[in-house]
Amino acid sequence: MEYYNDKTNQAGAKIIFMIAQMIVLSIVYIFVYTSFLAVQYAIDQYDVSPIMYFPVFLALVVFPVLLYKYRKMFNQGRMLIATTWMMAAASLTIVLLYVYIAQVTG
């Protein structure tokens, strides 16, 4: 007969959350890469300044920092809040990149 062990469940939840973070990070980085290509296209076609790379670079740097903060939040026991914030930050980053690229190329 097996006894319930909460530490095993917490360890499994941490692994699942880390895998989810890696998947979300890769999805966001696909959009960041696409945004870099779109800015490069805008620079070539519309003669805009190379400083237009800055917001995309900012998303590239800030998003992993946010994921680290959410992992700390998850490890403190606020699992649902950390998961919600992670998905919200990913969605917001993708939407803001789309809006930015629409402004740069349009």
JSON list of C-alpha atoms in Angstrom, two decimals:
[
{"chain": "A", "resi": 1, "resn": "MET", "atom": "CA", "xyz": [0.00, 0.00, 0.00]},
{"chain": "A", "resi": 2, "resn": "GLU", "atom": "CA", "xyz": [1.33, 3.42, -0.99]},
{"chain": "A", "resi": 3, "resn": "TYR", "atom": "CA", "xyz": [1.05, 6.49, 1.18]},
{"chain": "A", "resi": 4, "resn": "TYR", "atom": "CA", "xyz": [0.27, 9.95, -0.17]},
{"chain": "A", "resi": 5, "resn": "ASN", "atom": "CA", "xyz": [3.37, 12.09, -0.44]},
{"chain": "A", "resi": 6, "resn": "ASP", "atom": "CA", "xyz": [2.88, 15.79, -1.14]},
{"chain": "A", "resi": 7, "resn": "LYS", "atom": "CA", "xyz": [6.58, 16.37, -1.87]},
{"chain": "A", "resi": 8, "resn": "THR", "atom": "CA", "xyz": [6.40, 14.03, -4.85]},
{"chain": "A", "resi": 9, "resn": "ASN", "atom": "CA", "xyz": [3.45, 15.97, -6.24]},
{"chain": "A", "resi": 10, "resn": "GLN", "atom": "CA", "xyz": [5.24, 19.30, -5.75]},
{"chain": "A", "resi": 11, "resn": "ALA", "atom": "CA", "xyz": [8.35, 18.00, -7.50]},
{"chain": "A", "resi": 12, "resn": "GLY", "atom": "CA", "xyz": [6.24, 16.80, -10.42]},
{"chain": "A", "resi": 13, "resn": "ALA", "atom": "CA", "xyz": [4.43, 20.14, -10.61]},
{"chain": "A", "resi": 14, "resn": "LYS", "atom": "CA", "xyz": [7.77, 21.97, -10.71]},
{"chain": "A", "resi": 15, "resn": "ILE", "atom": "CA", "xyz": [8.95, 19.83, -13.60]},
{"chain": "A", "resi": 16, "resn": "ILE", "atom": "CA", "xyz": [5.70, 20.36, -15.50]},
{"chain": "A", "resi": 17, "resn": "PHE", "atom": "CA", "xyz": [5.93, 24.12, -14.90]},
{"chain": "A", "resi": 18, "resn": "MET", "atom": "CA", "xyz": [9.54, 24.23, -16.11]},
{"chain": "A", "resi": 19, "resn": "ILE", "atom": "CA", "xyz": [8.60, 22.34, -19.28]},
{"chain": "A", "resi": 20, "resn": "ALA", "atom": "CA", "xyz": [5.69, 24.74, -19.82]},
{"chain": "A", "resi": 21, "resn": "GLN", "atom": "CA", "xyz": [8.06, 27.68, -19.37]},
{"chain": "A", "resi": 22, "resn": "MET", "atom": "CA", "xyz": [10.44, 26.26, -21.97]},
{"chain": "A", "resi": 23, "resn": "ILE", "atom": "CA", "xyz": [7.60, 25.79, -24.44]},
{"chain": "A", "resi": 24, "resn": "VAL", "atom": "CA", "xyz": [6.26, 29.31, -23.83]},
{"chain": "A", "resi": 25, "resn": "LEU", "atom": "CA", "xyz": [9.77, 30.76, -24.12]},
{"chain": "A", "resi": 26, "resn": "SER", "atom": "CA", "xyz": [10.31, 29.03, -27.45]},
{"chain": "A", "resi": 27, "resn": "ILE", "atom": "CA", "xyz": [6.96, 30.26, -28.78]},
{"chain": "A", "resi": 28, "resn": "VAL", "atom": "CA", "xyz": [7.70, 33.84, -27.74]},
{"chain": "A", "resi": 29, "resn": "TYR", "atom": "CA", "xyz": [11.20, 33.63, -29.22]},
{"chain": "A", "resi": 30, "resn": "ILE", "atom": "CA", "xyz": [9.72, 32.49, -32.55]},
{"chain": "A", "resi": 31, "resn": "PHE", "atom": "CA", "xyz": [7.71, 35.73, -32.59]},
{"chain": "A", "resi": 32, "resn": "VAL", "atom": "CA", "xyz": [10.77, 37.73, -31.52]},
{"chain": "A", "resi": 33, "resn": "TYR", "atom": "CA", "xyz": [12.78, 36.24, -34.38]},
{"chain": "A", "resi": 34, "resn": "THR", "atom": "CA", "xyz": [9.99, 37.02, -36.83]},
{"chain": "A", "resi": 35, "resn": "SER", "atom": "CA", "xyz": [9.88, 40.57, -35.49]},
{"chain": "A", "resi": 36, "resn": "PHE", "atom": "CA", "xyz": [13.62, 40.94, -36.03]},
{"chain": "A", "resi": 37, "resn": "LEU", "atom": "CA", "xyz": [13.13, 39.84, -39.63]},
{"chain": "A", "resi": 38, "resn": "ALA", "atom": "CA", "xyz": [10.22, 42.27, -40.08]},
{"chain": "A", "resi": 39, "resn": "VAL", "atom": "CA", "xyz": [12.28, 45.16, -38.70]},
{"chain": "A", "resi": 40, "resn": "GLN", "atom": "CA", "xyz": [15.12, 44.22, -41.02]},
{"chain": "A", "resi": 41, "resn": "TYR", "atom": "CA", "xyz": [12.65, 44.26, -43.91]},
{"chain": "A", "resi": 42, "resn": "ALA", "atom": "CA", "xyz": [11.38, 47.68, -42.83]},
{"chain": "A", "resi": 43, "resn": "ILE", "atom": "CA", "xyz": [14.92, 49.01, -42.63]},
{"chain": "A", "resi": 44, "resn": "ASP", "atom": "CA", "xyz": [15.64, 47.75, -46.16]},
{"chain": "A", "resi": 45, "resn": "GLN", "atom": "CA", "xyz": [12.36, 48.85, -47.74]},
{"chain": "A", "resi": 46, "resn": "TYR", "atom": "CA", "xyz": [11.38, 52.03, -45.89]},
{"chain": "A", "resi": 47, "resn": "ASP", "atom": "CA", "xyz": [14.79, 53.37, -44.81]},
{"chain": "A", "resi": 48, "resn": "VAL", "atom": "CA", "xyz": [13.87, 53.53, -41.13]},
{"chain": "A", "resi": 49, "resn": "SER", "atom": "CA", "xyz": [16.51, 53.83, -38.44]},
{"chain": "A", "resi": 50, "resn": "PRO", "atom": "CA", "xyz": [18.22, 50.74, -37.02]},
{"chain": "A", "resi": 51, "resn": "ILE", "atom": "CA", "xyz": [17.11, 51.97, -33.59]},
{"chain": "A", "resi": 52, "resn": "MET", "atom": "CA", "xyz": [13.80, 50.28, -34.49]},
{"chain": "A", "resi": 53, "resn": "TYR", "atom": "CA", "xyz": [15.41, 47.03, -33.33]},
{"chain": "A", "resi": 54, "resn": "PHE", "atom": "CA", "xyz": [15.37, 48.29, -29.73]},
{"chain": "A", "resi": 55, "resn": "PRO", "atom": "CA", "xyz": [11.78, 47.30, -28.71]},
{"chain": "A", "resi": 56, "resn": "VAL", "atom": "CA", "xyz": [12.26, 43.82, -30.15]},
{"chain": "A", "resi": 57, "resn": "PHE", "atom": "CA", "xyz": [15.60, 43.49, -28.35]},
{"chain": "A", "resi": 58, "resn": "LEU", "atom": "CA", "xyz": [13.89, 44.68, -25.18]},
{"chain": "A", "resi": 59, "resn": "ALA", "atom": "CA", "xyz": [11.31, 41.88, -25.49]},
{"chain": "A", "resi": 60, "resn": "LEU", "atom": "CA", "xyz": [14.17, 39.44, -26.06]},
{"chain": "A", "resi": 61, "resn": "VAL", "atom": "CA", "xyz": [15.85, 40.46, -22.80]},
{"chain": "A", "resi": 62, "resn": "VAL", "atom": "CA", "xyz": [12.91, 41.20, -20.51]},
{"chain": "A", "resi": 63, "resn": "PHE", "atom": "CA", "xyz": [10.81, 38.08, -21.13]},
{"chain": "A", "resi": 64, "resn": "PRO", "atom": "CA", "xyz": [13.30, 35.55, -19.64]},
{"chain": "A", "resi": 65, "resn": "VAL", "atom": "CA", "xyz": [13.65, 37.82, -16.59]},
{"chain": "A", "resi": 66, "resn": "LEU", "atom": "CA", "xyz": [9.89, 37.70, -16.14]},
{"chain": "A", "resi": 67, "resn": "LEU", "atom": "CA", "xyz": [9.92, 33.92, -16.48]},
{"chain": "A", "resi": 68, "resn": "TYR", "atom": "CA", "xyz": [12.55, 33.73, -13.73]},
{"chain": "A", "resi": 69, "resn": "LYS", "atom": "CA", "xyz": [10.36, 35.85, -11.45]},
{"chain": "A", "resi": 70, "resn": "TYR", "atom": "CA", "xyz": [7.38, 33.62, -12.17]},
{"chain": "A", "resi": 71, "resn": "ARG", "atom": "CA", "xyz": [9.42, 30.51, -11.39]},
{"chain": "A", "resi": 72, "resn": "LYS", "atom": "CA", "xyz": [10.34, 32.01, -8.02]},
{"chain": "A", "resi": 73, "resn": "MET", "atom": "CA", "xyz": [6.65, 32.79, -7.45]},
{"chain": "A", "resi": 74, "resn": "PHE", "atom": "CA", "xyz": [5.76, 29.19, -8.35]},
{"chain": "A", "resi": 75, "resn": "ASN", "atom": "CA", "xyz": [8.35, 27.82, -5.93]},
{"chain": "A", "resi": 76, "resn": "GLN", "atom": "CA", "xyz": [6.90, 29.98, -3.14]},
{"chain": "A", "resi": 77, "resn": "GLY", "atom": "CA", "xyz": [3.64, 28.09, -3.48]},
{"chain": "A", "resi": 78, "resn": "ARG", "atom": "CA", "xyz": [1.64, 30.55, -5.57]},
{"chain": "A", "resi": 79, "resn": "MET", "atom": "CA", "xyz": [1.36, 28.09, -8.44]},
{"chain": "A", "resi": 80, "resn": "LEU", "atom": "CA", "xyz": [-1.86, 29.22, -10.12]},
{"chain": "A", "resi": 81, "resn": "ILE", "atom": "CA", "xyz": [-0.90, 32.91, -9.99]},
{"chain": "A", "resi": 82, "resn": "ALA", "atom": "CA", "xyz": [2.53, 32.18, -11.46]},
{"chain": "A", "resi": 83, "resn": "THR", "atom": "CA", "xyz": [1.04, 30.15, -14.30]},
{"chain": "A", "resi": 84, "resn": "THR", "atom": "CA", "xyz": [-1.53, 32.84, -15.05]},
{"chain": "A", "resi": 85, "resn": "TRP", "atom": "CA", "xyz": [1.08, 35.61, -15.06]},
{"chain": "A", "resi": 86, "resn": "MET", "atom": "CA", "xyz": [3.38, 33.55, -17.28]},
{"chain": "A", "resi": 87, "resn": "MET", "atom": "CA", "xyz": [0.68, 33.03, -19.90]},
{"chain": "A", "resi": 88, "resn": "ALA", "atom": "CA", "xyz": [-0.49, 36.65, -19.65]},
{"chain": "A", "resi": 89, "resn": "ALA", "atom": "CA", "xyz": [3.04, 37.99, -20.12]},
{"chain": "A", "resi": 90, "resn": "ALA", "atom": "CA", "xyz": [3.58, 35.73, -23.13]},
{"chain": "A", "resi": 91, "resn": "SER", "atom": "CA", "xyz": [0.31, 36.81, -24.71]},
{"chain": "A", "resi": 92, "resn": "LEU", "atom": "CA", "xyz": [0.98, 40.48, -24.07]},
{"chain": "A", "resi": 93, "resn": "THR", "atom": "CA", "xyz": [4.50, 40.24, -25.48]},
{"chain": "A", "resi": 94, "resn": "ILE", "atom": "CA", "xyz": [3.26, 38.59, -28.67]},
{"chain": "A", "resi": 95, "resn": "VAL", "atom": "CA", "xyz": [0.44, 41.12, -29.13]},
{"chain": "A", "resi": 96, "resn": "LEU", "atom": "CA", "xyz": [2.75, 44.08, -28.51]},
{"chain": "A", "resi": 97, "resn": "LEU", "atom": "CA", "xyz": [5.27, 42.73, -31.01]},
{"chain": "A", "resi": 98, "resn": "TYR", "atom": "CA", "xyz": [2.51, 42.38, -33.59]},
{"chain": "A", "resi": 99, "resn": "VAL", "atom": "CA", "xyz": [1.32, 45.93, -32.97]},
{"chain": "A", "resi": 100, "resn": "TYR", "atom": "CA", "xyz": [4.86, 47.27, -33.17]},
{"chain": "A", "resi": 101, "resn": "ILE", "atom": "CA", "xyz": [5.58, 45.48, -36.44]},
{"chain": "A", "resi": 102, "resn": "ALA", "atom": "CA", "xyz": [2.31, 46.73, -37.90]},
{"chain": "A", "resi": 103, "resn": "GLN", "atom": "CA", "xyz": [3.38, 50.29, -37.04]},
{"chain": "A", "resi": 104, "resn": "VAL", "atom": "CA", "xyz": [6.90, 49.87, -38.42]},
{"chain": "A", "resi": 105, "resn": "THR", "atom": "CA", "xyz": [5.97, 48.24, -41.71]},
{"chain": "A", "resi": 106, "resn": "GLY", "atom": "CA", "xyz": [2.69, 50.01, -42.34]}
]
